[in-house]
Short mmCIF file of C-alpha atoms in Angstrom, two decimals:
data_model
loop_
_atom_site.label_atom_id
_atom_site.label_comp_id
_atom_site.label_asym_id
_atom_site.label_seq_id
_atom_site.Cartn_x
_atom_site.Cartn_y
_atom_site.Cartn_z
CA MET H 788 -75.14 9.87 14.16
CA SER H 789 -74.32 8.15 11.50
CA SER H 790 -76.59 9.18 9.09
CA GLY H 791 -78.96 12.00 8.54
CA THR H 792 -81.76 9.34 8.88
CA GLU H 793 -80.90 7.62 12.39
CA ARG H 794 -82.72 9.09 15.59
CA SER H 795 -81.72 8.86 19.10
CA PRO H 796 -84.43 7.02 21.35
CA LEU H 797 -86.64 9.28 23.04
CA GLY H 798 -86.94 9.46 26.89
CA ARG H 799 -89.68 10.44 28.81
CA ARG H 800 -88.88 13.63 29.29
CA SER H 801 -88.07 14.93 25.64
CA PHE H 802 -90.80 12.85 24.71
CA VAL H 803 -93.28 14.33 26.67
CA THR H 804 -91.26 18.19 26.05
CA GLY H 805 -90.20 17.84 22.30
CA ALA H 806 -92.57 15.78 20.50
CA GLY H 807 -95.43 18.59 20.97
CA ALA H 808 -99.71 17.93 20.04
CA GLY H 809 -98.65 14.43 18.58
CA ALA H 810 -96.98 12.91 22.06
CA VAL H 811 -99.82 14.87 24.12
CA ALA H 812 -102.25 13.27 22.14
CA LEU H 813 -101.09 9.94 21.96
CA LEU H 814 -100.70 9.54 25.64
CA GLY H 815 -103.96 10.94 26.29
CA VAL H 816 -104.78 7.61 24.29
CA ALA H 817 -102.14 5.28 26.12
CA GLY H 818 -103.73 6.86 29.81
CA ALA H 819 -107.27 6.89 28.81
CA GLY H 820 -107.26 2.96 27.36
CA ALA H 821 -109.10 4.21 23.96
CA GLY H 822 -108.51 2.22 20.39
CA ALA H 823 -106.18 3.51 18.02
CA GLY H 824 -107.01 7.44 15.76
CA ALA H 825 -108.81 8.37 19.34
CA GLU H 826 -108.13 11.93 20.36
CA ALA H 827 -106.70 13.51 24.12
CA SER H 828 -109.37 15.04 26.13
CA PRO H 829 -108.38 18.07 27.77
CA ALA H 830 -107.81 16.29 31.15
CA HIS H 831 -105.13 13.76 29.42
CA ALA H 832 -103.57 16.74 27.47
CA ALA H 833 -103.41 18.13 31.01
CA HIS H 834 -102.42 15.16 32.39
CA ALA H 835 -99.41 14.83 29.76
CA ALA H 836 -97.67 18.52 30.26
CA HIS H 837 -97.44 17.44 33.95
CA VAL H 838 -95.63 14.17 33.61
CA THR H 839 -92.22 15.73 33.69
CA GLY H 840 -92.34 17.27 37.07
CA ILE H 841 -89.36 19.73 37.76
CA VAL H 842 -87.20 21.16 34.65
CA ASP H 843 -84.77 23.68 34.34
CA GLY H 844 -83.24 23.81 37.89
CA ASN H 845 -86.02 24.39 40.10
CA LEU H 846 -88.83 25.41 38.12
CA PRO H 847 -91.71 23.24 37.21
CA ASP H 848 -92.49 21.98 33.78
CA PHE H 849 -95.63 24.37 33.72
CA HIS H 850 -93.53 27.20 34.74
CA PRO H 851 -94.41 29.16 31.68
CA LEU H 852 -98.62 28.93 32.54
CA LEU H 853 -98.17 30.29 35.82
CA LYS H 854 -95.93 33.01 33.86
CA ASP H 855 -98.97 33.69 31.82
CA GLU H 856 -101.24 33.98 34.18
CA LEU H 857 -99.10 37.20 35.96
CA ARG H 858 -100.93 40.16 34.78
CA PHE H 859 -100.37 42.29 37.35
CA PRO H 860 -103.94 43.36 37.08
CA LEU H 861 -103.13 46.17 40.55
CA ALA H 862 -100.71 48.03 38.45
CA TYR H 863 -101.15 51.70 37.27
CA GLY H 864 -102.41 51.70 34.02
CA THR H 865 -104.12 48.91 34.08
CA SER H 866 -105.93 49.12 37.76
CA PRO H 867 -109.74 50.52 37.06
CA VAL H 868 -108.79 52.55 39.70
CA ARG H 869 -107.24 55.99 37.70
CA ASP H 870 -106.97 58.64 40.08
CA PHE H 871 -103.28 58.40 41.53
CA ARG H 872 -103.89 58.85 44.90
CA ALA H 873 -106.42 56.01 45.33
CA TRP H 874 -104.26 54.26 43.61
CA ARG H 875 -101.29 54.70 45.67
CA ARG H 876 -103.88 53.88 48.37
CA THR H 877 -104.81 51.09 46.93
CA ALA H 878 -101.70 49.58 45.85
CA ARG H 879 -99.80 50.12 49.21
CA SER H 880 -102.97 48.55 51.43
CA LYS H 881 -102.36 45.20 48.97
CA VAL H 882 -98.60 45.76 49.79
CA GLU H 883 -98.65 46.06 52.96
CA GLU H 884 -101.60 43.23 53.08
CA HIS H 885 -98.97 40.43 51.66
CA LEU H 886 -96.19 41.93 54.56
CA CYS H 887 -98.31 39.22 56.86
CA VAL H 888 -95.82 41.31 59.56
CA ASP H 889 -98.45 44.33 61.28
CA ARG H 890 -97.60 47.74 61.88
CA ASP H 891 -96.10 48.02 65.26
CA ARG H 892 -95.71 52.26 66.80
CA THR H 893 -93.38 50.36 69.45
CA PRO H 894 -92.16 53.79 71.25
CA TYR H 895 -88.22 53.90 69.67
CA GLU H 896 -86.91 54.59 73.42
CA PRO H 897 -83.20 55.28 71.52
CA GLU H 898 -80.12 54.94 73.94
CA TYR H 899 -76.91 56.26 72.36
CA GLY H 900 -73.45 55.43 72.64
CA THR H 901 -70.23 57.38 73.58
CA GLU H 902 -69.24 59.30 70.66
CA SER H 903 -66.35 59.52 68.65
CA ALA H 904 -64.92 61.96 66.32
CA ALA H 905 -63.90 61.52 62.92
CA ASP H 906 -63.06 63.85 59.49
CA GLY H 907 -65.93 66.30 59.35
CA TYR H 908 -68.50 64.43 61.44
CA THR H 909 -69.31 62.69 64.43
CA ARG H 910 -70.41 58.70 64.68
CA GLU H 911 -72.94 57.23 67.47
CA SER H 912 -73.99 54.03 67.87
CA VAL H 913 -77.93 53.76 68.24
CA THR H 914 -79.67 51.52 69.76
CA LEU H 915 -83.88 51.73 69.47
CA SER H 916 -87.23 49.04 69.09
CA LEU H 917 -88.02 48.67 65.82
CA THR H 918 -90.85 46.77 66.60
CA ARG H 919 -92.15 45.26 70.26
CA TYR H 920 -89.94 41.92 69.18
CA GLU H 921 -86.32 43.16 70.23
CA ARG H 922 -83.80 45.80 69.85
CA VAL H 923 -81.32 46.87 67.11
CA ARG H 924 -78.23 48.09 67.07
CA GLY H 925 -77.08 51.17 64.46
CA SER H 926 -74.88 53.47 63.32
CA LEU H 927 -75.44 57.09 63.21
CA LEU H 928 -73.29 60.00 61.33
CA THR H 929 -73.72 63.78 61.95
CA PRO H 930 -71.93 66.14 60.47
CA HIS H 931 -70.25 68.82 61.81
CA GLY H 932 -71.93 72.43 61.94
CA THR H 933 -75.80 73.43 62.66
CA GLY H 934 -78.36 71.51 61.59
CA PRO H 935 -81.09 70.13 60.76
CA PHE H 936 -79.55 68.42 57.96
CA PRO H 937 -80.53 66.42 55.02
CA ALA H 938 -80.45 62.49 55.83
CA VAL H 939 -79.87 59.18 54.52
CA LEU H 940 -81.75 56.25 55.07
CA LEU H 941 -78.42 53.24 54.18
CA LEU H 942 -79.88 49.71 53.73
CA HIS H 943 -77.12 47.21 53.42
CA ASP H 944 -76.80 44.26 50.85
CA HIS H 945 -76.92 40.81 50.84
CA GLY H 946 -73.65 39.18 49.30
CA ALA H 947 -74.24 36.01 51.47
CA LYS H 948 -71.91 37.73 53.56
CA PHE H 949 -73.61 37.90 57.25
CA ASP H 950 -70.58 38.41 59.37
CA ILE H 951 -71.52 42.31 59.02
CA GLY H 952 -74.27 44.29 57.68
CA LYS H 953 -74.21 47.98 59.30
CA GLU H 954 -70.46 47.99 58.58
CA LYS H 955 -70.35 47.68 54.81
CA LEU H 956 -71.66 50.63 54.48
CA VAL H 957 -70.07 52.43 57.55
CA ARG H 958 -66.56 52.16 58.83
CA PRO H 959 -66.58 50.17 62.31
CA TRP H 960 -64.92 52.42 64.48
CA ASP H 961 -65.35 50.63 68.35
CA ASP H 962 -65.22 47.00 66.80
CA ASP H 963 -61.83 45.92 65.70
CA THR H 964 -62.64 42.18 64.90
CA ARG H 965 -64.93 43.59 62.10
CA LEU H 966 -62.84 46.53 60.27
CA ALA H 967 -61.11 43.86 58.60
CA SER H 968 -63.92 41.85 56.58
CA ALA H 969 -65.65 45.69 56.66
CA GLN H 970 -62.95 47.24 54.57
CA ALA H 971 -62.73 43.79 52.30
CA TRP H 972 -66.06 44.27 51.30
CA ALA H 973 -65.81 47.92 50.63
CA ASP H 974 -62.85 47.48 48.32
CA ARG H 975 -65.16 44.13 46.17
CA CYS H 976 -68.19 46.24 46.03
CA PHE H 977 -67.77 50.19 46.73
CA GLY H 978 -64.46 51.24 45.52
CA GLY H 979 -62.85 50.93 48.70
CA ARG H 980 -65.19 53.51 50.21
CA PHE H 981 -67.32 53.27 52.61
CA VAL H 982 -70.72 55.01 51.52
CA GLY H 983 -71.82 55.95 54.89
CA ASP H 984 -68.62 58.03 55.84
CA GLU H 985 -68.56 59.66 52.38
CA LEU H 986 -72.14 61.03 52.82
CA ALA H 987 -71.93 62.23 55.95
CA ARG H 988 -68.47 64.24 55.01
CA ARG H 989 -71.10 66.11 52.46
CA GLY H 990 -73.26 66.90 55.06
CA TYR H 991 -75.80 64.09 55.34
CA VAL H 992 -76.81 62.56 58.75
CA VAL H 993 -76.70 58.97 58.19
CA LEU H 994 -78.43 55.65 59.87
CA ALA H 995 -77.53 52.33 59.09
CA LEU H 996 -78.81 49.40 61.02
CA ASP H 997 -78.59 45.53 60.73
CA ALA H 998 -80.80 43.57 59.05
CA LEU H 999 -81.68 40.47 60.95
CA GLY H 1000 -79.53 37.72 59.98
CA TRP H 1001 -76.09 40.34 59.22
CA GLY H 1002 -74.14 41.58 62.47
CA ASP H 1003 -75.00 41.75 65.35
CA ARG H 1004 -78.65 40.48 64.75
CA GLY H 1005 -76.71 37.26 63.05
CA PRO H 1006 -75.02 35.83 62.28
CA THR H 1007 -76.85 33.40 59.82
CA THR H 1008 -75.58 31.01 57.27
CA TYR H 1009 -76.51 30.77 53.21
CA GLU H 1010 -78.10 27.50 54.02
CA GLN H 1011 -80.36 28.43 57.12
CA GLN H 1012 -81.96 31.29 54.97
CA GLN H 1013 -84.68 28.90 53.98
CA ALA H 1014 -85.38 27.41 57.03
CA LEU H 1015 -85.59 30.41 58.92
CA ALA H 1016 -88.19 32.16 56.42
CA SER H 1017 -90.07 28.77 56.37
CA ASN H 1018 -90.50 29.59 60.60
CA PHE H 1019 -91.80 32.99 60.18
CA PHE H 1020 -94.16 31.52 58.26
CA ASN H 1021 -95.17 28.67 60.41
CA LEU H 1022 -95.40 31.41 63.18
CA GLY H 1023 -97.81 33.04 60.74
CA SER H 1024 -95.54 35.86 60.18
CA SER H 1025 -92.74 36.95 57.36
CA LEU H 1026 -88.77 37.38 57.16
CA ALA H 1027 -89.45 39.79 54.14
CA GLY H 1028 -92.65 41.23 55.62
CA LEU H 1029 -90.21 42.25 58.92
CA MET H 1030 -87.71 43.38 57.01
CA ALA H 1031 -89.94 46.00 55.39
CA ARG H 1032 -91.61 47.10 58.02
CA GLU H 1033 -88.10 47.74 60.09
CA ASP H 1034 -87.22 49.48 57.03
CA VAL H 1035 -90.38 51.97 57.24
CA ARG H 1036 -89.46 52.53 60.95
CA ALA H 1037 -86.32 53.10 60.81
CA ALA H 1038 -87.06 56.27 57.82
CA GLY H 1039 -89.84 57.24 60.89
CA PHE H 1040 -87.16 57.11 62.99
CA LEU H 1041 -84.18 59.09 61.38
CA ALA H 1042 -86.69 61.96 59.97
CA GLY H 1043 -87.94 62.61 63.53
CA LEU H 1044 -84.64 63.37 64.86
CA ASP H 1045 -84.30 66.91 65.70
CA ARG H 1046 -81.11 66.94 63.92
CA VAL H 1047 -82.68 66.35 60.64
CA ASP H 1048 -84.67 68.20 57.95
CA GLY H 1049 -87.76 65.49 58.00
CA ARG H 1050 -88.62 66.62 54.45
CA ARG H 1051 -85.05 66.03 53.45
CA VAL H 1052 -84.74 62.15 54.22
CA ALA H 1053 -83.71 60.01 51.31
CA ALA H 1054 -83.15 55.76 51.41
CA VAL H 1055 -79.88 54.33 49.68
CA GLY H 1056 -79.43 50.93 49.02
CA PHE H 1057 -77.19 48.81 46.92
CA SER H 1058 -78.13 45.02 45.76
CA MET H 1059 -80.91 43.93 48.51
CA GLY H 1060 -80.62 47.39 49.70
CA ALA H 1061 -81.38 48.66 46.36
CA PHE H 1062 -84.44 46.36 47.00
CA ARG H 1063 -85.22 47.65 50.66
CA ALA H 1064 -84.59 51.44 48.91
CA TRP H 1065 -87.58 51.31 46.76
CA GLN H 1066 -89.55 49.17 49.09
CA THR H 1067 -88.98 51.77 51.21
CA ALA H 1068 -90.20 54.91 49.56
CA ALA H 1069 -92.61 53.28 48.22
CA LEU H 1070 -94.53 52.39 51.85
CA SER H 1071 -93.13 55.64 53.50
CA ASP H 1072 -94.31 59.10 53.59
CA ASP H 1073 -90.80 60.19 55.69
CA ILE H 1074 -88.70 59.13 52.15
CA ALA H 1075 -88.66 62.03 50.29
CA ALA H 1076 -86.19 60.04 47.49
CA ALA H 1077 -84.57 57.04 46.81
CA ALA H 1078 -81.63 55.99 45.19
CA SER H 1079 -81.32 51.87 43.66
CA VAL H 1080 -78.16 50.17 42.78
CA CYS H 1081 -78.26 46.90 41.13
CA TRP H 1082 -81.96 46.20 41.82
CA MET H 1083 -84.94 46.47 39.56
CA THR H 1084 -86.10 44.26 37.20
CA GLY H 1085 -89.34 42.87 35.86
CA LEU H 1086 -90.64 39.31 37.51
CA LYS H 1087 -91.33 37.38 34.83
CA GLU H 1088 -87.76 38.15 33.13
CA VAL H 1089 -85.83 37.44 35.88
CA MET H 1090 -87.10 34.17 36.81
CA VAL H 1091 -85.35 32.36 34.02
CA PRO H 1092 -83.52 29.22 34.10
CA GLY H 1093 -79.89 29.43 35.65
CA ASN H 1094 -80.79 33.03 37.86
CA ASN H 1095 -79.95 33.65 41.42
CA ILE H 1096 -83.09 34.05 42.46
CA LEU H 1097 -84.30 30.51 41.50
CA ARG H 1098 -81.84 29.23 44.17
CA GLY H 1099 -84.65 30.28 46.69
CA GLN H 1100 -82.65 31.22 50.23
CA SER H 1101 -81.35 34.70 49.42
CA SER H 1102 -84.80 35.30 47.64
CA TYR H 1103 -87.18 35.23 50.83
CA TYR H 1104 -85.75 38.35 52.05
CA MET H 1105 -87.44 40.08 49.27
CA LEU H 1106 -90.18 37.50 49.15
CA HIS H 1107 -94.02 38.81 49.65
CA PRO H 1108 -95.82 35.44 48.74
CA GLY H 1109 -99.20 36.12 46.50
CA LEU H 1110 -98.29 39.57 45.73
CA ALA H 1111 -97.31 38.79 42.35
CA ARG H 1112 -101.16 37.99 41.71
CA HIS H 1113 -101.52 42.07 41.67
CA LEU H 1114 -98.19 43.59 41.54
CA ASP H 1115 -95.42 43.51 39.59
CA PHE H 1116 -91.59 44.56 41.45
CA PRO H 1117 -91.83 48.20 39.54
CA ASP H 1118 -95.22 48.42 39.82
CA VAL H 1119 -94.65 48.39 43.80
CA ALA H 1120 -91.57 51.10 43.13
CA SER H 1121 -93.98 53.47 41.39
CA ILE H 1122 -96.38 53.92 44.62
CA ALA H 1123 -93.69 56.44 45.41
CA ALA H 1124 -94.34 58.70 42.68
CA PRO H 1125 -93.59 61.44 41.41
CA ARG H 1126 -90.91 61.71 43.98
CA PRO H 1127 -87.43 61.78 43.17
CA MET H 1128 -86.19 58.38 42.42
CA LEU H 1129 -82.66 56.83 40.73
CA PHE H 1130 -82.03 53.51 39.77
CA PHE H 1131 -78.56 52.07 38.29
CA HIS H 1132 -77.78 48.87 36.52
CA GLY H 1133 -74.85 47.49 35.30
CA ALA H 1134 -75.11 45.81 31.89
CA GLN H 1135 -72.72 43.23 32.75
CA ASP H 1136 -74.64 42.26 36.18
CA SER H 1137 -75.83 38.05 35.17
CA LEU H 1138 -78.25 38.74 38.25
CA PHE H 1139 -80.44 40.67 36.30
CA PRO H 1140 -81.26 40.01 32.85
CA ALA H 1141 -81.19 43.36 30.22
CA GLU H 1142 -84.40 42.34 29.45
CA GLY H 1143 -85.78 42.48 33.11
CA VAL H 1144 -84.45 45.56 33.62
CA ARG H 1145 -85.34 47.28 30.25
CA VAL H 1146 -89.30 46.26 30.54
CA ALA H 1147 -88.76 47.95 34.63
CA TYR H 1148 -87.88 51.20 33.43
CA GLU H 1149 -90.32 51.52 31.21
CA LYS H 1150 -92.73 50.68 33.77
CA LEU H 1151 -91.20 53.43 35.86
CA ARG H 1152 -91.14 56.29 32.96
CA ALA H 1153 -94.64 55.37 31.96
CA VAL H 1154 -95.80 56.01 35.71
CA TRP H 1155 -93.74 59.20 35.96
CA ARG H 1156 -94.69 60.37 33.34
CA ALA H 1157 -98.30 59.88 33.86
CA ARG H 1158 -97.99 61.95 36.80
CA HIS H 1159 -95.87 64.55 34.99
CA ALA H 1160 -92.90 64.32 36.21
CA GLY H 1161 -90.40 61.97 33.97
CA GLU H 1162 -87.88 64.78 35.02
CA GLN H 1163 -87.98 63.25 38.37
CA LEU H 1164 -86.90 59.62 37.69
CA HIS H 1165 -83.38 58.85 36.72
CA THR H 1166 -82.45 55.21 35.29
CA LYS H 1167 -79.28 54.65 33.68
CA VAL H 1168 -77.39 51.89 32.47
CA TRP H 1169 -73.49 52.00 33.40
CA PRO H 1170 -72.37 49.45 30.30
CA GLU H 1171 -68.90 47.83 31.30
CA LEU H 1172 -69.97 47.53 34.74
CA GLY H 1173 -71.51 44.59 36.60
CA HIS H 1174 -73.00 44.13 40.49
CA VAL H 1175 -71.41 46.57 41.95
CA PHE H 1176 -71.61 50.74 43.22
CA THR H 1177 -68.30 51.97 42.28
CA VAL H 1178 -66.79 55.41 43.09
CA PRO H 1179 -68.09 57.17 39.88
CA GLN H 1180 -71.88 56.28 40.44
CA GLN H 1181 -71.10 57.00 43.77
CA ASP H 1182 -70.33 60.33 43.11
CA GLU H 1183 -73.40 60.87 40.75
CA VAL H 1184 -75.78 59.48 43.03
CA PHE H 1185 -74.17 61.67 45.73
CA ALA H 1186 -74.45 64.77 43.12
CA TRP H 1187 -78.15 63.46 42.79
CA LEU H 1188 -78.99 63.73 46.06
CA ASP H 1189 -77.56 67.71 45.98
CA ASP H 1190 -80.19 68.37 43.83
CA VAL H 1191 -83.22 66.57 44.65
CA LEU H 1192 -82.87 67.27 48.57
#
């Protein structure tokens, strides 16, 4: 600008979104063919509010109105159901309704591979039926000694890295082609440590399986995820719902092993695996505790321009259509109360805005306090860390598991 009195010409987008009520009224007049001085009708105002289409990346320009309509009426404390046990049944039923995948009681019929000895534990592959649709291969680690042992269902992350799944958490011992990739991922996210192997050395039975699209059940590509999810929807099913059901089934299998103390089974995960951990605890009574590292937020707070969730793609593994009309993410996790739960967040994690984490943690604390179990919920923000699960974080989780199981 050459002077303070000159203004740049307004394009249609900036005119409608920036000029306020006067612009809406003017557009309402023009749209109605009315004379000068006429006021915009509500219908005209609504039309004017929609002419810009898509803004802020992949959001509709009216997304603030959609956010305002999300009241999460089934959240504990908001729901008219005040008895917690009755609320938990109601909330769990609502989540399961939106999975779009039915419960499956197909016999597991496990087949075990050849055992391999390691430092303080034994490794073996196991293939089982999580659903009636296919068999799934996993890694099963058992400590040396006399059981039954406590156990951990380890749930792998997303990371847009599909060539490995269970191998992100359990060091591959029978597949040299994946070892280098697995070690590189451990170096990047886990301080060079394989979390599952460390847990087994510490006395836990560990089960890790591939989600659909990873490792033996893939690999897919980043660009294919949306099409895969769309195909599930067209088939009357859901990619995220399948993963949720499979994780619950895996928890049941692990808890039922003779070598496992079925009262002492935890779910542990990082990133998408963290989402899976608290979701499994909410949907399965076989999970006695859950540790979730780097995945907890309020939905409204994470739906902001620039966030990864707006890209779609990986979001489909954690998207249950319509559920947000009833429950927020922490509301779903609260179904697991008052069981022990741990949530870690890295303050430098760009995937989860600090405000979303704060809102979610406050909701969680309110529920656990209402159940007189505030000490059973452990939330922590690591100021110096981003989206990682470092060795110090792991050691704190391991100590916590020793205390609560």
